[in-house]
mmCIF file of C-alpha atoms in Angstrom:
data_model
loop_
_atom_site.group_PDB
_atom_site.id
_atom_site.type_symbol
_atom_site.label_atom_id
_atom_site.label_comp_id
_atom_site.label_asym_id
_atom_site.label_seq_id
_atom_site.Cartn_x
_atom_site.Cartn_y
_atom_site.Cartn_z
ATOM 1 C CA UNK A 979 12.069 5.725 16.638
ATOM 2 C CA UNK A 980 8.999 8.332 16.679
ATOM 3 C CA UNK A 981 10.155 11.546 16.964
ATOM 4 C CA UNK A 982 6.620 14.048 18.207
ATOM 5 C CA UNK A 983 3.884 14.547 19.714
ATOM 6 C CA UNK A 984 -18.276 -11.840 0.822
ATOM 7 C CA UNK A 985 -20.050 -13.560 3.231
ATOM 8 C CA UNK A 986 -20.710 -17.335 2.143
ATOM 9 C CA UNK A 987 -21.405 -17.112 -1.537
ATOM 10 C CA UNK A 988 -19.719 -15.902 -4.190
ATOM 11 C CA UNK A 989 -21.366 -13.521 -5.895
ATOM 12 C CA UNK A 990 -21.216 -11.194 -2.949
ATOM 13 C CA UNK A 991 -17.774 -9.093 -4.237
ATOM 14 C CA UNK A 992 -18.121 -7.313 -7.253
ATOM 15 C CA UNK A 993 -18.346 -3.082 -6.469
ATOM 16 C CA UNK A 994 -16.405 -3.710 -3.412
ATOM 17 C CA UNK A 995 -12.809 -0.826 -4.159
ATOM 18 C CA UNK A 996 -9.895 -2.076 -1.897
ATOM 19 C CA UNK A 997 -7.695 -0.118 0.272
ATOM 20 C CA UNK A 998 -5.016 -0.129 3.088
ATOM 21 C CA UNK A 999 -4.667 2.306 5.653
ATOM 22 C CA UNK A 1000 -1.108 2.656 8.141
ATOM 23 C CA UNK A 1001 -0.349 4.497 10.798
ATOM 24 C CA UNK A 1002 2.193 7.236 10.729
ATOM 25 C CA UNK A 1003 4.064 8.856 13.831
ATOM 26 C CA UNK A 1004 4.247 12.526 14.423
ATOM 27 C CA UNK A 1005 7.261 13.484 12.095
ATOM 28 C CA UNK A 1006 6.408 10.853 9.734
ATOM 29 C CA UNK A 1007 8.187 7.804 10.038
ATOM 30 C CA UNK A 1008 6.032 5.172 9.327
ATOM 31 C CA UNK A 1009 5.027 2.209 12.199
ATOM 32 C CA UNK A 1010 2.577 0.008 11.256
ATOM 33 C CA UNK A 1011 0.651 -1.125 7.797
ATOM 34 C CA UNK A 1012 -2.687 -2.787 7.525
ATOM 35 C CA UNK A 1013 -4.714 -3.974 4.503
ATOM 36 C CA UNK A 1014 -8.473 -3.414 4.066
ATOM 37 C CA UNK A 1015 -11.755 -2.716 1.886
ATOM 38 C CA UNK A 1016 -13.812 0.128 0.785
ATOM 39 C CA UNK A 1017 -12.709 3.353 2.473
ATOM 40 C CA UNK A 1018 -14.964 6.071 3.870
ATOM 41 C CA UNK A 1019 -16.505 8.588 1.009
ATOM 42 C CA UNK A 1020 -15.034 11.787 1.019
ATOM 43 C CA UNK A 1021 -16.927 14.671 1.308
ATOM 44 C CA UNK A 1022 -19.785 13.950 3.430
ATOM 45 C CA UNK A 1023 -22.157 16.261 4.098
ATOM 46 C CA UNK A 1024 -21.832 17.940 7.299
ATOM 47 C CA UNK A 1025 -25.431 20.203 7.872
ATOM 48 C CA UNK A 1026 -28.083 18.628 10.298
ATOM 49 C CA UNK A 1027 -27.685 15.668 12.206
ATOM 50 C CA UNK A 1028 -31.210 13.653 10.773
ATOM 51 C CA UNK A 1029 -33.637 14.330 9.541
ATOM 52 C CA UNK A 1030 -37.053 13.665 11.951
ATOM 53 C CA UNK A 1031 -38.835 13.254 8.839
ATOM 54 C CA UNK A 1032 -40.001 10.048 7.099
ATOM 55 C CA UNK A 1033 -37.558 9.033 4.332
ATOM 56 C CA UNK A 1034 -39.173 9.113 0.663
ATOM 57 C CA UNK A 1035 -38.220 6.089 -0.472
ATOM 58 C CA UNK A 1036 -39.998 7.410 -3.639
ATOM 59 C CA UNK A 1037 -37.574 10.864 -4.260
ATOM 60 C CA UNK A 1038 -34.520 11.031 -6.479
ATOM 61 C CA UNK A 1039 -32.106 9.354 -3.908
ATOM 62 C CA UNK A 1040 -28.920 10.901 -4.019
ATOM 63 C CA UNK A 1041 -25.897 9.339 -5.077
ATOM 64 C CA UNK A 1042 -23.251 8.025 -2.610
ATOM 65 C CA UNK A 1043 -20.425 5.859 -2.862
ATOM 66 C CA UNK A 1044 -20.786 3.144 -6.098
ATOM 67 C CA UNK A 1045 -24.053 2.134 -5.325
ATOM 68 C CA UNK A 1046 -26.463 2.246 -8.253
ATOM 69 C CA UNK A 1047 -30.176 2.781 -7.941
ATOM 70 C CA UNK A 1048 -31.450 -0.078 -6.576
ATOM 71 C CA UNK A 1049 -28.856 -0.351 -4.107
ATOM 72 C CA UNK A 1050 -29.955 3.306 -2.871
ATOM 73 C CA UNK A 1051 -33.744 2.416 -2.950
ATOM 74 C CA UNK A 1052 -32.980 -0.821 -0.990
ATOM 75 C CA UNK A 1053 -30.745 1.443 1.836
ATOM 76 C CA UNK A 1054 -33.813 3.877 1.529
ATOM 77 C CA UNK A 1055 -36.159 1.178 2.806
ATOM 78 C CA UNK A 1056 -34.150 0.242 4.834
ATOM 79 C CA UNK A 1057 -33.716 3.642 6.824
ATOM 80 C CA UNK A 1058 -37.748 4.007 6.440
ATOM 81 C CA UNK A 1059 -38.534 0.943 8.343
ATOM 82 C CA UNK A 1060 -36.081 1.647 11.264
ATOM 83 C CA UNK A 1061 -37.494 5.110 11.359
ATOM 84 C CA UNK A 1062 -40.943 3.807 11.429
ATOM 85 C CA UNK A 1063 -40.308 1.213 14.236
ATOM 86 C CA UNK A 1064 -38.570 4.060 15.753
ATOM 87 C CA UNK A 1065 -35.007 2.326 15.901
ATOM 88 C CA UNK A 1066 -32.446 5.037 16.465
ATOM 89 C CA UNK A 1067 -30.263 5.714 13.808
ATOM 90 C CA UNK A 1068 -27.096 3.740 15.051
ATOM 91 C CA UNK A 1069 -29.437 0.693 14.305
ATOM 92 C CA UNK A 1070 -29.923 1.865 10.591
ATOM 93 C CA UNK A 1071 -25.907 1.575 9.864
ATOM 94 C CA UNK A 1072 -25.878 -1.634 11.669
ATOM 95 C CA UNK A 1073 -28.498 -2.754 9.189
ATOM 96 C CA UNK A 1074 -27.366 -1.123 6.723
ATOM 97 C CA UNK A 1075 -24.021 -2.833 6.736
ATOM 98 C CA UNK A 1076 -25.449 -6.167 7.070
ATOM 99 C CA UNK A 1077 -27.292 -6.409 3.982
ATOM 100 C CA UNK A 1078 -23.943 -4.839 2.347
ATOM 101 C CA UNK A 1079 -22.453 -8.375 3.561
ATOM 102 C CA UNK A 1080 -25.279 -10.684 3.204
ATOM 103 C CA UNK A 1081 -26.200 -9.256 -0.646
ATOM 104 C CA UNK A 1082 -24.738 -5.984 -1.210
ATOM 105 C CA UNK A 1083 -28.002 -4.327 -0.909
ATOM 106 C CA UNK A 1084 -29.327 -6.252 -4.159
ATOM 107 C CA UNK A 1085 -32.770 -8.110 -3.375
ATOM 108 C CA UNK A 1086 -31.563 -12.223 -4.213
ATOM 109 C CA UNK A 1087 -34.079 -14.715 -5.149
ATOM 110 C CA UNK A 1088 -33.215 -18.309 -4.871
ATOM 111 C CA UNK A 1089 -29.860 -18.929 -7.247
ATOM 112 C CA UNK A 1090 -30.085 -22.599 -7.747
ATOM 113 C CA UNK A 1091 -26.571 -24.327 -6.820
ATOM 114 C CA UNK A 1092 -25.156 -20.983 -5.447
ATOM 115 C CA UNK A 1093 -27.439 -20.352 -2.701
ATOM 116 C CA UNK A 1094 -26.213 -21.317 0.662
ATOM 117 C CA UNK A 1095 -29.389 -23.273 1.926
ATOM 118 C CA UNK A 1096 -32.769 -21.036 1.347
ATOM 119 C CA UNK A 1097 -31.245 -17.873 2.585
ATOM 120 C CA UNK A 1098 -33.000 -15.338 0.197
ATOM 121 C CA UNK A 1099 -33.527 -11.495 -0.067
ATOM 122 C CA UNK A 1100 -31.176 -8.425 1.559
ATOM 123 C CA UNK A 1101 -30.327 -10.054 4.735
ATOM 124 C CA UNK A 1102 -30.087 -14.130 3.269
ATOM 125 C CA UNK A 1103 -32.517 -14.434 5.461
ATOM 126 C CA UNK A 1104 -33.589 -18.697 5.952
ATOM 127 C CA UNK A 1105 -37.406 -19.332 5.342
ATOM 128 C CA UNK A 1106 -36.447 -22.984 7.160
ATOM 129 C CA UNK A 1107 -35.123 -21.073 10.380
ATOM 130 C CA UNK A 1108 -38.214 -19.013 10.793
ATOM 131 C CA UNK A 1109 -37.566 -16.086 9.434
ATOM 132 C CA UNK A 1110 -40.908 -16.365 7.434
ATOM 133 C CA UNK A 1111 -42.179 -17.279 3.836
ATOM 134 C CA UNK A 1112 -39.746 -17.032 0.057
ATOM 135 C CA UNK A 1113 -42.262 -14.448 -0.477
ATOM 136 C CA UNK A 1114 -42.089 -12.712 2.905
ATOM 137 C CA UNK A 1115 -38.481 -12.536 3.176
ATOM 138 C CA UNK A 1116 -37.624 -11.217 -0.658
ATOM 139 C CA UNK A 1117 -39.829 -8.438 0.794
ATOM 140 C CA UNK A 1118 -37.136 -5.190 1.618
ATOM 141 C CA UNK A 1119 -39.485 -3.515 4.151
ATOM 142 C CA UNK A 1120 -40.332 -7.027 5.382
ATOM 143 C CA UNK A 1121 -37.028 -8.370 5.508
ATOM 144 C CA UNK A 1122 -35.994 -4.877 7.602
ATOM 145 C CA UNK A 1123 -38.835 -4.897 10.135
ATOM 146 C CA UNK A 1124 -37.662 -8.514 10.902
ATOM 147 C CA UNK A 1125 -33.781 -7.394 11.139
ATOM 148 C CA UNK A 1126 -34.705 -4.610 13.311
ATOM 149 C CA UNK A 1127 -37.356 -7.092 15.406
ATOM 150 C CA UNK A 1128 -34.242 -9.433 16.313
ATOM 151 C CA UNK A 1129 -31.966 -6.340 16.903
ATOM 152 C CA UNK A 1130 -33.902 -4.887 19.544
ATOM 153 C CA UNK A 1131 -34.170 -8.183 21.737
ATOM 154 C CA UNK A 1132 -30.140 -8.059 22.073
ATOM 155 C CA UNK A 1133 -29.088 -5.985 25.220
ATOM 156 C CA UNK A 1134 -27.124 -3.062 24.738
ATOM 157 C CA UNK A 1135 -26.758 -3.405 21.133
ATOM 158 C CA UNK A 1136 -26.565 0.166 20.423
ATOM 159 C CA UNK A 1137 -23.233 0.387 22.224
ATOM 160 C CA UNK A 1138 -21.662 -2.966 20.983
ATOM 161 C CA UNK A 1139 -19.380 -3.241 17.596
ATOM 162 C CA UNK A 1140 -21.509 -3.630 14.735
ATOM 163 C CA UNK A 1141 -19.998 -7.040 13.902
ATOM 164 C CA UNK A 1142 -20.923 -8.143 17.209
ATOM 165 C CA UNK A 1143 -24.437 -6.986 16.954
ATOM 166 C CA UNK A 1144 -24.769 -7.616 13.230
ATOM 167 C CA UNK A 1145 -23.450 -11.025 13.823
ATOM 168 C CA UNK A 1146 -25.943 -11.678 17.178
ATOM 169 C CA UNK A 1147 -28.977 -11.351 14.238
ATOM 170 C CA UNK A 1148 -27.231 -12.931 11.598
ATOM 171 C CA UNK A 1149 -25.191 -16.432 13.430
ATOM 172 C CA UNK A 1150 -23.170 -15.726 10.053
ATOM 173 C CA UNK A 1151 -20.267 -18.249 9.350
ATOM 174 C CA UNK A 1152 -18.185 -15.081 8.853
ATOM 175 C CA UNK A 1153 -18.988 -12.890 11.523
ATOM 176 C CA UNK A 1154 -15.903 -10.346 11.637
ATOM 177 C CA UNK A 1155 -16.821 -9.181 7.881
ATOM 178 C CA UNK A 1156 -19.271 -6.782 8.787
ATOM 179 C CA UNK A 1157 -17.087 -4.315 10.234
ATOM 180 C CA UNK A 1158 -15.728 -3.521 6.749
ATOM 181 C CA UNK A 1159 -19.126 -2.178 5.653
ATOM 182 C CA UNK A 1160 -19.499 0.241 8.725
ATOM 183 C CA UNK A 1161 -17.726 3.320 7.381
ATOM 184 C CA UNK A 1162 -19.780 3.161 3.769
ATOM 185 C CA UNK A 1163 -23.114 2.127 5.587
ATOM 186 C CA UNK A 1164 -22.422 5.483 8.004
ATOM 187 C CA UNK A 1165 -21.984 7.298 4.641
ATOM 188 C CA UNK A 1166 -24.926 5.881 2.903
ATOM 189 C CA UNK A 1167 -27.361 6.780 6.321
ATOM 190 C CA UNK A 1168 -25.623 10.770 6.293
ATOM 191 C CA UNK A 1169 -26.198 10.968 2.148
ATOM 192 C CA UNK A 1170 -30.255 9.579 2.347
ATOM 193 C CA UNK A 1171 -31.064 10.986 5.804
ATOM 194 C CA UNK A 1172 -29.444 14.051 6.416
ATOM 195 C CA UNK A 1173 -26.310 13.333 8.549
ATOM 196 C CA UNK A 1174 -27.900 11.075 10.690
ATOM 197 C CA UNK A 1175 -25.083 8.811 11.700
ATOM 198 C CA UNK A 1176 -23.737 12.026 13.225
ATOM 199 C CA UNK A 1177 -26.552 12.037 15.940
ATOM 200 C CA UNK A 1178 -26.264 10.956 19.411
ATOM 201 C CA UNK A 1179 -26.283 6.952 20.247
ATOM 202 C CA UNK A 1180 -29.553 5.784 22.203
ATOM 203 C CA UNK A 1181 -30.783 9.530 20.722
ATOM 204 C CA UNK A 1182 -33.200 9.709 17.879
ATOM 205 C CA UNK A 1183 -32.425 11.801 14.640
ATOM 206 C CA UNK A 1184 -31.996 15.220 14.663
ATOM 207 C CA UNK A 1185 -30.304 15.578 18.304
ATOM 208 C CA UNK A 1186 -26.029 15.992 17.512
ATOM 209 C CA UNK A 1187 -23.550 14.047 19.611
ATOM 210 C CA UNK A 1188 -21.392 16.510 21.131
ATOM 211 C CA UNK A 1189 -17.682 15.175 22.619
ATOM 212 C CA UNK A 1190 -17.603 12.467 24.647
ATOM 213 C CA UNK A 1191 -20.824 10.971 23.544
ATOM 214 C CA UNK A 1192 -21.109 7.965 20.759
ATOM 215 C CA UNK A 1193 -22.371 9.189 18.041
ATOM 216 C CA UNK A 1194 -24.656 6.541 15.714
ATOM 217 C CA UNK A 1195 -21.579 5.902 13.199
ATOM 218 C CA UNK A 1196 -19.754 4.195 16.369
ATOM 219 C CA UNK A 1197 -17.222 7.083 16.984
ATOM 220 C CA UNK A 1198 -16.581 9.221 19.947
ATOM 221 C CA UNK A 1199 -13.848 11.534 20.880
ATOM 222 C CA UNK A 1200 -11.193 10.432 23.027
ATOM 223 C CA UNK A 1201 -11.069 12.762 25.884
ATOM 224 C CA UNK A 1202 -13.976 15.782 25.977
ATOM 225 C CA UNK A 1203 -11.144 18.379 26.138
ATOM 226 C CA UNK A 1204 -10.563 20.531 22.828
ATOM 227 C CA UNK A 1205 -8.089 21.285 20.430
ATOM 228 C CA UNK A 1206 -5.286 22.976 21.734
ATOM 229 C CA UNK A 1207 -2.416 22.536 18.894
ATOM 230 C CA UNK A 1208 -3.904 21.439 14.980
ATOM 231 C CA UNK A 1209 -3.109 19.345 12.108
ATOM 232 C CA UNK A 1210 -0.080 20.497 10.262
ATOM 233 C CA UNK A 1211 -0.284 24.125 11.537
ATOM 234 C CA UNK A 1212 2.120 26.904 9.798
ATOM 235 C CA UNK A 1213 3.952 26.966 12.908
ATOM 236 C CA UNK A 1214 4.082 22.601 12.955
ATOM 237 C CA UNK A 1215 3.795 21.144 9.146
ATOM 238 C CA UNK A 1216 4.927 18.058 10.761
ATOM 239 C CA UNK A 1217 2.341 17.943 13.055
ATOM 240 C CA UNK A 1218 0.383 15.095 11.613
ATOM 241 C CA UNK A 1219 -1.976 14.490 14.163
ATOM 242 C CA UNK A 1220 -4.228 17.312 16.785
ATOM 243 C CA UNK A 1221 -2.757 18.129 20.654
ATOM 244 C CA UNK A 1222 -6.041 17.858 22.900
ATOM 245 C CA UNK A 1223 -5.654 19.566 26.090
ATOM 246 C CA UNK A 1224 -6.665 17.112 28.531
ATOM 247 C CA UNK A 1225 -5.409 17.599 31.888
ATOM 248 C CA UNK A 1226 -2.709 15.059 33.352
ATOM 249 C CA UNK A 1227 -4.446 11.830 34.173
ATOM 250 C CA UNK A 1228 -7.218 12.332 32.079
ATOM 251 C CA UNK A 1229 -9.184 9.134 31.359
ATOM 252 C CA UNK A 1230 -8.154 8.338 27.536
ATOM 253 C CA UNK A 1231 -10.860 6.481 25.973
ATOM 254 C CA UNK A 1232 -10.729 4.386 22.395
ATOM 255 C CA UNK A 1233 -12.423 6.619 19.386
ATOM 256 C CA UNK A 1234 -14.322 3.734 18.057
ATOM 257 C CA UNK A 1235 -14.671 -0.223 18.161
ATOM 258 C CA UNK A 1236 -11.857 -1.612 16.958
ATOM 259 C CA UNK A 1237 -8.181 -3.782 17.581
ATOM 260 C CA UNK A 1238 -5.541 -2.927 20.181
ATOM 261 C CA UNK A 1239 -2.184 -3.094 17.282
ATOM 262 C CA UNK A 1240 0.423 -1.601 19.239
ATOM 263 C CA UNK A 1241 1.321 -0.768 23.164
ATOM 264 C CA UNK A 1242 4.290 0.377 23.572
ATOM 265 C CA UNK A 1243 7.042 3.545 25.373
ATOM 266 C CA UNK A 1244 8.543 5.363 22.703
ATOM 267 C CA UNK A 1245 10.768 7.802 23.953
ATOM 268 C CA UNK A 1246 14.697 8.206 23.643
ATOM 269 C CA UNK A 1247 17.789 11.084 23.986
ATOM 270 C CA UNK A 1248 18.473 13.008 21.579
ATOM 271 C CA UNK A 1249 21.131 10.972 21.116
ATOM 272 C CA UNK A 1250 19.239 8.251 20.521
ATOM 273 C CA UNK A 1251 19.851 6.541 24.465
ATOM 274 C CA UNK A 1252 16.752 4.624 25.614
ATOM 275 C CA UNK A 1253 14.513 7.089 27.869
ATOM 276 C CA UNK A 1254 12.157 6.108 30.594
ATOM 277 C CA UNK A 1255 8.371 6.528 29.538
ATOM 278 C CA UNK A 1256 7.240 6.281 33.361
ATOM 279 C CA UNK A 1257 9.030 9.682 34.193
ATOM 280 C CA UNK A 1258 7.763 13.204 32.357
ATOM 281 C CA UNK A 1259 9.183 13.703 29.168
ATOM 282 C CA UNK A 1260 10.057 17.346 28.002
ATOM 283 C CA UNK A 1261 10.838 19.489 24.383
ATOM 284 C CA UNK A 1262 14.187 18.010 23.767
ATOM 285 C CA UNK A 1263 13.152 14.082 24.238
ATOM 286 C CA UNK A 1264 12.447 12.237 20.905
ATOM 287 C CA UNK A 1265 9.196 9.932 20.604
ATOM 288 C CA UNK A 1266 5.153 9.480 21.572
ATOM 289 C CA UNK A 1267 5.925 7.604 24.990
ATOM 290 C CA UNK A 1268 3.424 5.722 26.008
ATOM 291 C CA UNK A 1269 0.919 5.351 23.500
ATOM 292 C CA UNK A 1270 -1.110 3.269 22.074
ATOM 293 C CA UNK A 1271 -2.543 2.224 18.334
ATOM 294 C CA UNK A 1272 -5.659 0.698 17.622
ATOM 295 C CA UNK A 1273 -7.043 -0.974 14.351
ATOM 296 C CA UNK A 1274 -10.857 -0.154 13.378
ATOM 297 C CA UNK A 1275 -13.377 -1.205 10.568
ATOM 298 C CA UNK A 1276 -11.850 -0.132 6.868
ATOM 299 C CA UNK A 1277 -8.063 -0.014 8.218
ATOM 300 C CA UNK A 1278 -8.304 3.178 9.786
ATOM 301 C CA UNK A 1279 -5.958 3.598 12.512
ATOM 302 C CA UNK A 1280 -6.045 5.834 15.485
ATOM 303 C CA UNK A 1281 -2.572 6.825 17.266
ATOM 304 C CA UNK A 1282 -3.388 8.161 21.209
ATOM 305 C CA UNK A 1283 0.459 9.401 22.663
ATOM 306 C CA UNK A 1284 1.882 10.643 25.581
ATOM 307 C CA UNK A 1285 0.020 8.745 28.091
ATOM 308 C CA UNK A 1286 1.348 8.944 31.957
ATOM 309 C CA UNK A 1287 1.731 5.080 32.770
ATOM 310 C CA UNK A 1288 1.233 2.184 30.888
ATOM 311 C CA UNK A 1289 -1.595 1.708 28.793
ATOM 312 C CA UNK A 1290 -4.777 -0.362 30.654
ATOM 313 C CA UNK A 1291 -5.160 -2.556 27.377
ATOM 314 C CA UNK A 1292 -2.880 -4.913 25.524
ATOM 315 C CA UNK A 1293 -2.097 -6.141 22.012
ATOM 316 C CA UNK A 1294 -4.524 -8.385 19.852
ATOM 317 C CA UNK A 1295 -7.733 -6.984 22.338
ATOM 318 C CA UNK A 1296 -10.695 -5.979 21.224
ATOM 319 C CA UNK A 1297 -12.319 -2.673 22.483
ATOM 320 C CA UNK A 1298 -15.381 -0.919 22.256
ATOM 321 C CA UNK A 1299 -16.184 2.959 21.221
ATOM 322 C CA UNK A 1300 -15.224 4.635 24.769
ATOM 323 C CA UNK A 1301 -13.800 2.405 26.279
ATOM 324 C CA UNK A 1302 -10.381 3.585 28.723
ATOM 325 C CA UNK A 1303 -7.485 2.545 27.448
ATOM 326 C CA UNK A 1304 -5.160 4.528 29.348
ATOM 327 C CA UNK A 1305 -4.417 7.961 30.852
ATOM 328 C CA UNK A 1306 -2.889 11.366 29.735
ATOM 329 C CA UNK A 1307 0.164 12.390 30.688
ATOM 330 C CA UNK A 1308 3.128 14.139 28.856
ATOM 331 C CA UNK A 1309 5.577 10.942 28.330
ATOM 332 C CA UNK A 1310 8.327 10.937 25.136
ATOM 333 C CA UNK A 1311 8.583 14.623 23.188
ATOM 334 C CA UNK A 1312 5.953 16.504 25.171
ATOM 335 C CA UNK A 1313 6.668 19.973 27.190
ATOM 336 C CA UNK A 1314 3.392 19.606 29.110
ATOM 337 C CA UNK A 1315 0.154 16.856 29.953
ATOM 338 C CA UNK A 1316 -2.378 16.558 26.925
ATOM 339 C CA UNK A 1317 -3.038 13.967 24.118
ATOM 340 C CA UNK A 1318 -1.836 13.913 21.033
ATOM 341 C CA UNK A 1319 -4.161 12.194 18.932
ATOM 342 C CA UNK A 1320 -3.534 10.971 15.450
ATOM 343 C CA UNK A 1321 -5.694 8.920 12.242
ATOM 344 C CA UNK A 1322 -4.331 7.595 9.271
ATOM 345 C CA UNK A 1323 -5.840 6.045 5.966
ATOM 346 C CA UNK A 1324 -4.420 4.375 2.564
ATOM 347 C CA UNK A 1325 -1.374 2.523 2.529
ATOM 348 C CA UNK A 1326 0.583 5.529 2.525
ATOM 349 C CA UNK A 1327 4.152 5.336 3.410
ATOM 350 C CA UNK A 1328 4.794 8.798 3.433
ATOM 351 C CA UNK A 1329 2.566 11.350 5.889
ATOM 352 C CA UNK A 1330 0.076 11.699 3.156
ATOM 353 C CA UNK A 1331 -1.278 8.779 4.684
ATOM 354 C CA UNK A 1332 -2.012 10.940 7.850
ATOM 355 C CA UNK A 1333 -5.707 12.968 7.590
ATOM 356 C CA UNK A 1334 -7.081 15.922 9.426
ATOM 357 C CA UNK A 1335 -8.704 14.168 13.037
ATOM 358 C CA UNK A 1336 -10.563 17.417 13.644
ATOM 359 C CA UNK A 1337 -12.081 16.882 10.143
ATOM 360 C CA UNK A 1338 -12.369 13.422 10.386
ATOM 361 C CA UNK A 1339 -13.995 12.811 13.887
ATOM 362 C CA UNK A 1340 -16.293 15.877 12.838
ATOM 363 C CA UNK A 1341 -17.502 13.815 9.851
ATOM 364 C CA UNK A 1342 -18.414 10.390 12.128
ATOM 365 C CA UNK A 1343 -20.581 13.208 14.331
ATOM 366 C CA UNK A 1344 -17.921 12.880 17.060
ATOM 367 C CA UNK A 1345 -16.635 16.354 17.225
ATOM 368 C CA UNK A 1346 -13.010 17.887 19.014
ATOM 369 C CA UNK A 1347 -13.942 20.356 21.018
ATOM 370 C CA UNK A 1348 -11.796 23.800 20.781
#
């Protein structure tokens, strides 16, 4: 009970670090576990929101992640050529992530009895599907403009989860294993150009998202009201998540692209008796009420409680960044309307698995208000 508010071929794996992220509920007890790859980089840089100026692919590239240099120069180009067909900077992580997939940024000639067909260069691009010469295609900047070429023909791509656009270029036989890339592709374009995945989707560099937008890493906040209670507070140390003060039935919408894990009422007595999550909640009833988990690229996990009726989505959907899942309400422990939004990381049984979501949605460019 809750008791508060490798694509084809095989040499495609080696610098990939594992992880697992859960979900915790608000005092702790722990709901749900999930296994994953390479977490989010810590740390990221949080000035600007792009840079407007051309990349130098030629600079000292800073480091980020386990990438080594030619994995850097490679993202570098890659970043250049979108900014020089004037792709926004949502379609540079989308990129970005693919050739993490197809080649892990390295540059692949032909590899004899390991190559899956001709596919050759940072996106495995196929000479024999038209894609254009060996030569042509084992060129980065080439290889990019073609990438971003196929990317713009797809409607509403900038809006879509990356695996679905990634996989709309690509036709790869594995098309969910993009969305593991997303968070260190987001961290790669904010390390080489300035916190760009931070800007505004459909926006060019340079211009922030502010709440309620998506910003280019795919994130968005779930209602536009602020922060009204924070993250493990003097006054709340078990308050492992951030109360947003959205107004009862407030349109709740899903933080990023992702997997509907749990719908469900939480709420019971004090003495542990079953309590009705369709009728206000108050102070001395245990649990989130109605809420609602979902599942996104990397394992994270985002927790959205409280909500006034049932949730508008079910388990095993998919959903998009923004998308409503439900409204706000003050269901389960709650002594007034307002979300109480939660994300987790690591398989962490204990609430050190539970991180900062002012912090965290700040980083993605994807800010709580208040």
């Amino acid at each position: 009970m809750l008791t508060g508010s490798g694509r084809r071929r095989g040499r495609v794996v080696a610098w990939v670090a594992s992880a697992t992220a859960l979900l915790l509920c608000c005092a702790g007890t722990v709901v749900y576990t999930f296994f994953s790859a390479q977490p989010s980089q810590p740390g990221i840089n949080l000035i600007g929101c792009g840079t407007t100026n051309a990349i130098n692919v030629e600079a000292d590239l800073p480091k980020v992640g386990n990438l080594n240099d030619e994995q850097r120069l490679n993202a570098a180009i890659i970043i250049k050529v979108g900014q020089e067909k004037k792709i926004p900077p949502r379609g540079w992580v989308i990129a970005i992530a693919t050739a993490m997939q197809e080649s892990t940024l390295h540059n692949y000639g032909h590899l004899g009895d390991r190559n899956d067909h001709d596919s050759l260069g940072l996106f495995q691009q196929r000479p024999s599907a038209g894609w254009g010469t060996p030569d042509q295609v084992q060129d980065p900047s080439y290889a990019a403009g073609r990438f971003y070429g196929k990317l713009k023909t797809i409607d509403g791509w900038e809006t879509m989860p990356l695996t679905v656009a990634a996989q709309r270029v690509q036709v790869s036989a594995f098309p969910n294993a993009y969305a593991k890339w997303e968070p260190l592709a987001t961290d790669v374009v904010n390390t080489l150009a300035d916190g760009a995945a931070r800007s505004v989707v459909g926006g060019n560099a340079g211009t922030c998202a502010n709440a309620g937008e998506i910003s280019a890493s795919g994130w968005t906040a779930p209602v536009k009201e602020g922060i009204v209670s924070g993250f493990r507070t003097a006054e709340r140390p078990d308050h492992h998540g951030v109360d947003l003060g959205s107004p009862r039935g407030t349109t709740i919408h899903a933080a990023s692209a992702g997997v509907v894990s749990v719908v469900t009422c939480n709420a019971s007595t004090p003495g542990g008796a079953p309590y009705s999550c369709d009728v206000d909640g108050s102070p001395s009833i245990m649990g989130c009420g109605w809420y609602v988990e979902i599942t996104h690229a990397a394992g994270v996990v985002t927790r959205y409680c409280h909500m006034q009726v049932q949730p508008s989505v079910f388990v095993g959907q998919n959903v998009t960044a923004g998308q409503p899942i439900g409204i706000s309400g003050t269901s389960g422990n709650s002594s007034g309307p307002h979300l109480h939004f939660e994300v987790h990381l690591n398989n962490d049984t204990n609430n050190t698995g539970a991180v900062d979501p002012g912090v965290f949605m700040q980083q993605r460019g994807a800010p709580l208000e208040g």
